[in-house]
Amino acid sequence: EAGVTQFPSHSVIEKGQTVTLRCDPISGHDNLYWYRRVMGKEIKFLLHFVKESKQDESGMPNNRFLAERTGGTYSTLKVQPAELEDSGVYFCASSPRDRLNYGYTFGSGTRLTVV
Amino acid sequence: RKEVEQDPGPFNVPEGATVAFNCTYSNSASQSFFWYRQDCRKEPKLLMSVYSSGNEDGRFTAQLNRASQYISLLIRDSKLSDSATYLCVVNPSYNQGGKLIFGQGTELSVKP
């Protein structure tokens, strides 16, 4: 089966611009997660979708971040306007509905650099 | 205090060595535990889940001590290909719906 796909793999934008990251989960996976790793820090949870609904968005840093999952398939994470501290690697992951408490599959990430 | 703490290393070991990584977690209600492996500039990949009774997968053995809130990973007969960062990962509770808490990772470098 195809894995979790993220696009773009890299993005360099200027402070104040907008960037939209996309994640295509494994087909049929109801659970979709966004995580982020900023330099020198551990990977941190951003939010969790179950189908199209936001189950937990406690990790979203601020209102400059907007995540959507229309139709319960792919998801987008928009940063508007981007700030320097938003630089990092953004990972998406997915898991089947009945495997919430098992490890899940990560995409290869989007490396975002804000200059 | 971080929710999941690991020794960042790096651990530099020769091929064939046995190496052990330790991890502690702060939330005593945590439900699920994992070790992930992350190669340089790649995504984390699940290495193994960790069960209360301890579990083994080939050269890898994971242990969990709930009383001490301590997790370990033992790698026997290290290979060059084991060089990576090993992430201790905890699912804090069923109510958290699958959210994972990551340690900062322990870097392992296996030398010829």
mmCIF file of C-alpha atoms in Angstrom:
data_model
loop_
_atom_site.group_PDB
_atom_site.id
_atom_site.type_symbol
_atom_site.label_atom_id
_atom_site.label_comp_id
_atom_site.label_asym_id
_atom_site.label_seq_id
_atom_site.Cartn_x
_atom_site.Cartn_y
_atom_site.Cartn_z
ATOM 1 C CA GLU A 1 0.000 0.000 0.000
ATOM 2 C CA ALA A 2 1.118 3.573 -0.569
ATOM 3 C CA GLY A 3 2.450 5.277 2.523
ATOM 4 C CA VAL A 4 1.706 8.693 3.954
ATOM 5 C CA THR A 5 2.598 11.305 1.353
ATOM 6 C CA GLN A 6 3.518 14.885 2.108
ATOM 7 C CA PHE A 7 3.977 17.797 -0.257
ATOM 8 C CA PRO A 8 6.130 19.781 -0.695
ATOM 9 C CA SER A 9 9.207 18.090 0.687
ATOM 10 C CA HIS A 10 10.903 21.449 1.158
ATOM 11 C CA SER A 11 9.648 25.019 1.265
ATOM 12 C CA VAL A 12 11.563 28.241 1.744
ATOM 13 C CA ILE A 13 9.434 31.330 2.248
ATOM 14 C CA GLU A 14 9.890 34.829 3.545
ATOM 15 C CA LYS A 15 8.556 35.991 6.862
ATOM 16 C CA GLY A 16 5.005 37.191 6.439
ATOM 17 C CA GLN A 17 4.191 34.917 3.520
ATOM 18 C CA THR A 18 1.700 32.086 3.511
ATOM 19 C CA VAL A 19 2.533 28.417 3.089
ATOM 20 C CA THR A 20 0.230 25.448 2.751
ATOM 21 C CA LEU A 21 1.429 21.943 3.480
ATOM 22 C CA ARG A 22 -0.446 18.909 2.268
ATOM 23 C CA CYS A 23 -0.713 15.395 3.641
ATOM 24 C CA ASP A 24 -2.272 12.377 1.971
ATOM 25 C CA PRO A 25 -2.761 9.629 4.561
ATOM 26 C CA ILE A 26 -2.797 5.937 3.872
ATOM 27 C CA SER A 27 -6.070 5.134 2.146
ATOM 28 C CA GLY A 28 -8.799 4.229 4.601
ATOM 29 C CA HIS A 29 -7.050 5.613 7.661
ATOM 30 C CA ASP A 30 -9.514 7.636 9.702
ATOM 31 C CA ASN A 31 -6.894 9.118 12.033
ATOM 32 C CA LEU A 32 -4.579 11.809 10.729
ATOM 33 C CA TYR A 33 -2.038 13.669 12.829
ATOM 34 C CA TRP A 34 0.267 16.630 12.351
ATOM 35 C CA TYR A 35 3.521 16.910 14.271
ATOM 36 C CA ARG A 36 6.392 19.355 14.116
ATOM 37 C CA ARG A 37 10.066 19.265 14.990
ATOM 38 C CA VAL A 38 11.847 22.558 15.386
ATOM 39 C CA MET A 39 15.642 22.553 15.484
ATOM 40 C CA GLY A 40 17.084 21.194 18.684
ATOM 41 C CA LYS A 41 13.720 20.180 20.112
ATOM 42 C CA GLU A 42 11.700 17.016 20.292
ATOM 43 C CA ILE A 43 8.908 16.170 17.873
ATOM 44 C CA LYS A 44 5.709 17.759 19.144
ATOM 45 C CA PHE A 45 2.057 17.020 18.482
ATOM 46 C CA LEU A 46 0.028 19.680 16.699
ATOM 47 C CA LEU A 47 -3.376 18.149 16.079
ATOM 48 C CA HIS A 48 -5.429 15.054 15.375
ATOM 49 C CA PHE A 49 -8.258 14.516 12.915
ATOM 50 C CA VAL A 50 -10.727 11.675 12.993
ATOM 51 C CA LYS A 51 -12.074 11.702 9.480
ATOM 52 C CA GLU A 52 -12.914 15.356 8.867
ATOM 53 C CA SER A 53 -13.346 16.316 12.517
ATOM 54 C CA LYS A 54 -10.687 17.859 14.715
ATOM 55 C CA GLN A 55 -10.366 15.515 17.671
ATOM 56 C CA ASP A 56 -7.586 17.352 19.442
ATOM 57 C CA GLU A 57 -5.905 20.593 18.405
ATOM 58 C CA SER A 58 -4.234 21.295 21.729
ATOM 59 C CA GLY A 59 -0.788 21.420 20.159
ATOM 60 C CA MET A 60 -1.464 24.137 17.609
ATOM 61 C CA PRO A 61 0.909 26.985 18.489
ATOM 62 C CA ASN A 62 -1.362 29.924 17.678
ATOM 63 C CA ASN A 63 -4.050 31.128 15.315
ATOM 64 C CA ARG A 64 -1.619 31.595 12.462
ATOM 65 C CA PHE A 65 -1.921 27.837 11.945
ATOM 66 C CA LEU A 66 -5.017 26.417 10.275
ATOM 67 C CA ALA A 67 -5.539 22.749 9.545
ATOM 68 C CA GLU A 68 -8.311 21.288 7.451
ATOM 69 C CA ARG A 69 -9.356 17.855 6.307
ATOM 70 C CA THR A 70 -12.298 18.320 4.011
ATOM 71 C CA GLY A 71 -14.042 15.079 3.116
ATOM 72 C CA GLY A 72 -11.914 13.133 5.547
ATOM 73 C CA THR A 73 -9.219 12.347 3.003
ATOM 74 C CA TYR A 74 -6.160 14.557 2.594
ATOM 75 C CA SER A 75 -5.307 17.341 5.001
ATOM 76 C CA THR A 76 -3.736 20.758 4.648
ATOM 77 C CA LEU A 77 -1.874 22.817 7.203
ATOM 78 C CA LYS A 78 -1.669 26.502 6.411
ATOM 79 C CA VAL A 79 0.634 28.954 8.139
ATOM 80 C CA GLN A 80 -0.370 32.574 7.635
ATOM 81 C CA PRO A 81 1.594 34.750 8.113
ATOM 82 C CA ALA A 82 4.723 32.703 8.636
ATOM 83 C CA GLU A 83 7.221 33.731 11.291
ATOM 84 C CA LEU A 84 10.876 32.765 11.687
ATOM 85 C CA GLU A 85 10.089 30.447 14.602
ATOM 86 C CA ASP A 86 7.792 28.383 12.389
ATOM 87 C CA SER A 87 10.822 26.873 10.679
ATOM 88 C CA GLY A 88 11.104 23.152 11.214
ATOM 89 C CA VAL A 89 10.050 19.816 9.861
ATOM 90 C CA TYR A 90 6.319 19.158 9.735
ATOM 91 C CA PHE A 91 5.333 15.505 9.831
ATOM 92 C CA CYS A 92 2.000 13.985 9.078
ATOM 93 C CA ALA A 93 0.978 10.528 10.267
ATOM 94 C CA SER A 94 -2.047 8.307 9.940
ATOM 95 C CA SER A 95 -3.519 5.231 11.563
ATOM 96 C CA PRO A 96 -6.603 3.062 11.138
ATOM 97 C CA ARG A 97 -9.682 3.806 13.214
ATOM 98 C CA ASP A 98 -9.276 0.843 15.516
ATOM 99 C CA ARG A 99 -5.558 1.284 16.167
ATOM 100 C CA LEU A 100 -5.524 4.538 18.051
ATOM 101 C CA ASN A 101 -3.130 3.274 20.658
ATOM 102 C CA TYR A 102 -0.628 1.607 18.406
ATOM 103 C CA GLY A 103 2.300 3.210 16.688
ATOM 104 C CA TYR A 104 1.416 4.818 13.418
ATOM 105 C CA THR A 105 2.994 5.595 10.053
ATOM 106 C CA PHE A 106 4.675 8.914 9.402
ATOM 107 C CA GLY A 107 5.167 10.714 6.134
ATOM 108 C CA SER A 108 8.612 11.882 5.127
ATOM 109 C CA GLY A 109 7.867 15.412 6.267
ATOM 110 C CA THR A 110 7.950 18.925 4.881
ATOM 111 C CA ARG A 111 11.031 20.921 5.777
ATOM 112 C CA LEU A 112 9.896 24.528 6.159
ATOM 113 C CA THR A 113 12.395 27.355 6.301
ATOM 114 C CA VAL A 114 11.168 30.872 6.993
ATOM 115 C CA VAL A 115 13.721 33.565 6.174
ATOM 116 C CA ARG B 1 10.306 18.686 33.550
ATOM 117 C CA LYS B 2 9.856 17.107 30.128
ATOM 118 C CA GLU B 3 7.118 14.502 29.752
ATOM 119 C CA VAL B 4 9.524 12.011 28.183
ATOM 120 C CA GLU B 5 13.232 12.213 28.911
ATOM 121 C CA GLN B 6 16.104 10.472 27.205
ATOM 122 C CA ASP B 7 19.876 10.694 27.335
ATOM 123 C CA PRO B 8 20.634 12.517 24.053
ATOM 124 C CA GLY B 9 23.984 10.781 23.602
ATOM 125 C CA PRO B 10 25.647 10.399 21.231
ATOM 126 C CA PHE B 11 26.497 6.796 21.921
ATOM 127 C CA ASN B 12 29.531 5.755 19.892
ATOM 128 C CA VAL B 13 30.008 1.986 19.903
ATOM 129 C CA PRO B 14 31.956 -0.562 17.851
ATOM 130 C CA GLU B 15 30.240 -3.131 15.696
ATOM 131 C CA GLY B 16 29.121 -6.107 17.722
ATOM 132 C CA ALA B 17 28.679 -4.135 20.929
ATOM 133 C CA THR B 18 25.615 -4.223 23.122
ATOM 134 C CA VAL B 19 24.077 -0.848 23.840
ATOM 135 C CA ALA B 20 21.222 0.160 26.118
ATOM 136 C CA PHE B 21 19.032 3.245 25.979
ATOM 137 C CA ASN B 22 16.932 4.487 28.855
ATOM 138 C CA CYS B 23 13.872 6.649 28.988
ATOM 139 C CA THR B 24 11.627 7.988 31.738
ATOM 140 C CA TYR B 25 8.128 9.400 31.466
ATOM 141 C CA SER B 26 6.265 11.658 33.839
ATOM 142 C CA ASN B 27 2.616 10.719 33.348
ATOM 143 C CA SER B 28 1.849 7.626 35.403
ATOM 144 C CA ALA B 29 -1.439 7.179 33.498
ATOM 145 C CA SER B 30 0.408 6.608 30.225
ATOM 146 C CA GLN B 31 -0.971 3.691 28.296
ATOM 147 C CA SER B 32 1.202 2.784 25.345
ATOM 148 C CA PHE B 33 4.909 2.901 24.786
ATOM 149 C CA PHE B 34 7.067 2.691 21.707
ATOM 150 C CA TRP B 35 10.551 2.957 20.367
ATOM 151 C CA TYR B 36 10.901 4.704 17.035
ATOM 152 C CA ARG B 37 13.978 4.992 14.918
ATOM 153 C CA GLN B 38 14.790 8.104 12.914
ATOM 154 C CA ASP B 39 17.525 8.226 10.328
ATOM 155 C CA CYS B 40 19.129 11.546 9.463
ATOM 156 C CA ARG B 41 16.629 13.847 7.722
ATOM 157 C CA LYS B 42 14.041 11.079 7.502
ATOM 158 C CA GLU B 43 10.729 10.394 9.180
ATOM 159 C CA PRO B 44 10.395 8.434 12.434
ATOM 160 C CA LYS B 45 9.695 4.763 11.876
ATOM 161 C CA LEU B 46 8.200 2.423 14.427
ATOM 162 C CA LEU B 47 10.845 0.042 15.718
ATOM 163 C CA MET B 48 8.768 -1.768 18.302
ATOM 164 C CA SER B 49 6.001 -1.385 20.821
ATOM 165 C CA VAL B 50 6.909 -1.922 24.465
ATOM 166 C CA TYR B 51 4.840 -4.251 26.616
ATOM 167 C CA SER B 52 4.745 -4.623 30.365
ATOM 168 C CA SER B 53 6.103 -8.141 30.181
ATOM 169 C CA GLY B 54 9.009 -7.041 28.044
ATOM 170 C CA ASN B 55 9.369 -8.021 24.424
ATOM 171 C CA GLU B 56 12.049 -8.977 21.989
ATOM 172 C CA ASP B 57 12.418 -8.624 18.242
ATOM 173 C CA GLY B 58 15.595 -10.181 16.983
ATOM 174 C CA ARG B 59 18.529 -8.229 18.391
ATOM 175 C CA PHE B 60 16.240 -5.687 20.043
ATOM 176 C CA THR B 61 14.736 -6.056 23.509
ATOM 177 C CA ALA B 62 12.391 -3.542 25.105
ATOM 178 C CA GLN B 63 11.459 -3.363 28.764
ATOM 179 C CA LEU B 64 8.864 -1.360 30.655
ATOM 180 C CA ASN B 65 8.765 -0.678 34.383
ATOM 181 C CA ARG B 66 5.494 1.048 35.169
ATOM 182 C CA ALA B 67 6.304 1.475 38.855
ATOM 183 C CA SER B 68 9.459 3.416 38.011
ATOM 184 C CA GLN B 69 7.994 4.951 34.825
ATOM 185 C CA TYR B 70 11.027 3.729 32.979
ATOM 186 C CA ILE B 71 11.469 2.256 29.490
ATOM 187 C CA SER B 72 14.567 0.696 28.014
ATOM 188 C CA LEU B 73 15.831 -0.562 24.689
ATOM 189 C CA LEU B 74 18.698 -3.016 24.392
ATOM 190 C CA ILE B 75 20.446 -3.606 21.085
ATOM 191 C CA ARG B 76 22.692 -6.643 20.901
ATOM 192 C CA ASP B 77 25.392 -7.296 18.310
ATOM 193 C CA SER B 78 25.222 -3.754 16.915
ATOM 194 C CA LYS B 79 25.417 -3.323 13.146
ATOM 195 C CA LEU B 80 26.588 -0.312 11.181
ATOM 196 C CA SER B 81 23.027 -0.008 9.924
ATOM 197 C CA ASP B 82 21.767 0.517 13.483
ATOM 198 C CA SER B 83 23.261 4.031 13.435
ATOM 199 C CA ALA B 84 20.314 6.376 13.875
ATOM 200 C CA THR B 85 18.439 8.360 16.499
ATOM 201 C CA TYR B 86 16.224 6.280 18.762
ATOM 202 C CA LEU B 87 13.085 7.971 19.999
ATOM 203 C CA CYS B 88 11.226 6.966 23.132
ATOM 204 C CA VAL B 89 7.528 7.631 22.568
ATOM 205 C CA VAL B 90 4.574 7.513 24.935
ATOM 206 C CA ASN B 91 0.828 7.648 24.410
ATOM 207 C CA PRO B 92 -0.275 9.467 27.558
ATOM 208 C CA SER B 93 -3.765 8.037 27.851
ATOM 209 C CA TYR B 94 -6.644 6.543 25.928
ATOM 210 C CA ASN B 95 -8.518 9.787 26.453
ATOM 211 C CA GLN B 96 -5.862 11.585 24.450
ATOM 212 C CA GLY B 97 -6.916 9.716 21.337
ATOM 213 C CA GLY B 98 -3.628 8.552 19.988
ATOM 214 C CA LYS B 99 -1.554 11.670 20.622
ATOM 215 C CA LEU B 100 2.081 10.700 21.061
ATOM 216 C CA ILE B 101 4.668 12.356 23.282
ATOM 217 C CA PHE B 102 8.228 12.107 21.997
ATOM 218 C CA GLY B 103 11.504 12.169 23.814
ATOM 219 C CA GLN B 104 14.268 14.201 22.242
ATOM 220 C CA GLY B 105 15.966 11.048 20.998
ATOM 221 C CA THR B 106 19.238 9.254 21.646
ATOM 222 C CA GLU B 107 21.777 9.268 18.856
ATOM 223 C CA LEU B 108 23.622 6.039 18.157
ATOM 224 C CA SER B 109 26.701 5.759 15.984
ATOM 225 C CA VAL B 110 28.054 2.274 15.318
ATOM 226 C CA LYS B 111 31.627 2.253 14.037
ATOM 227 C CA PRO B 112 33.518 -0.493 12.156
#
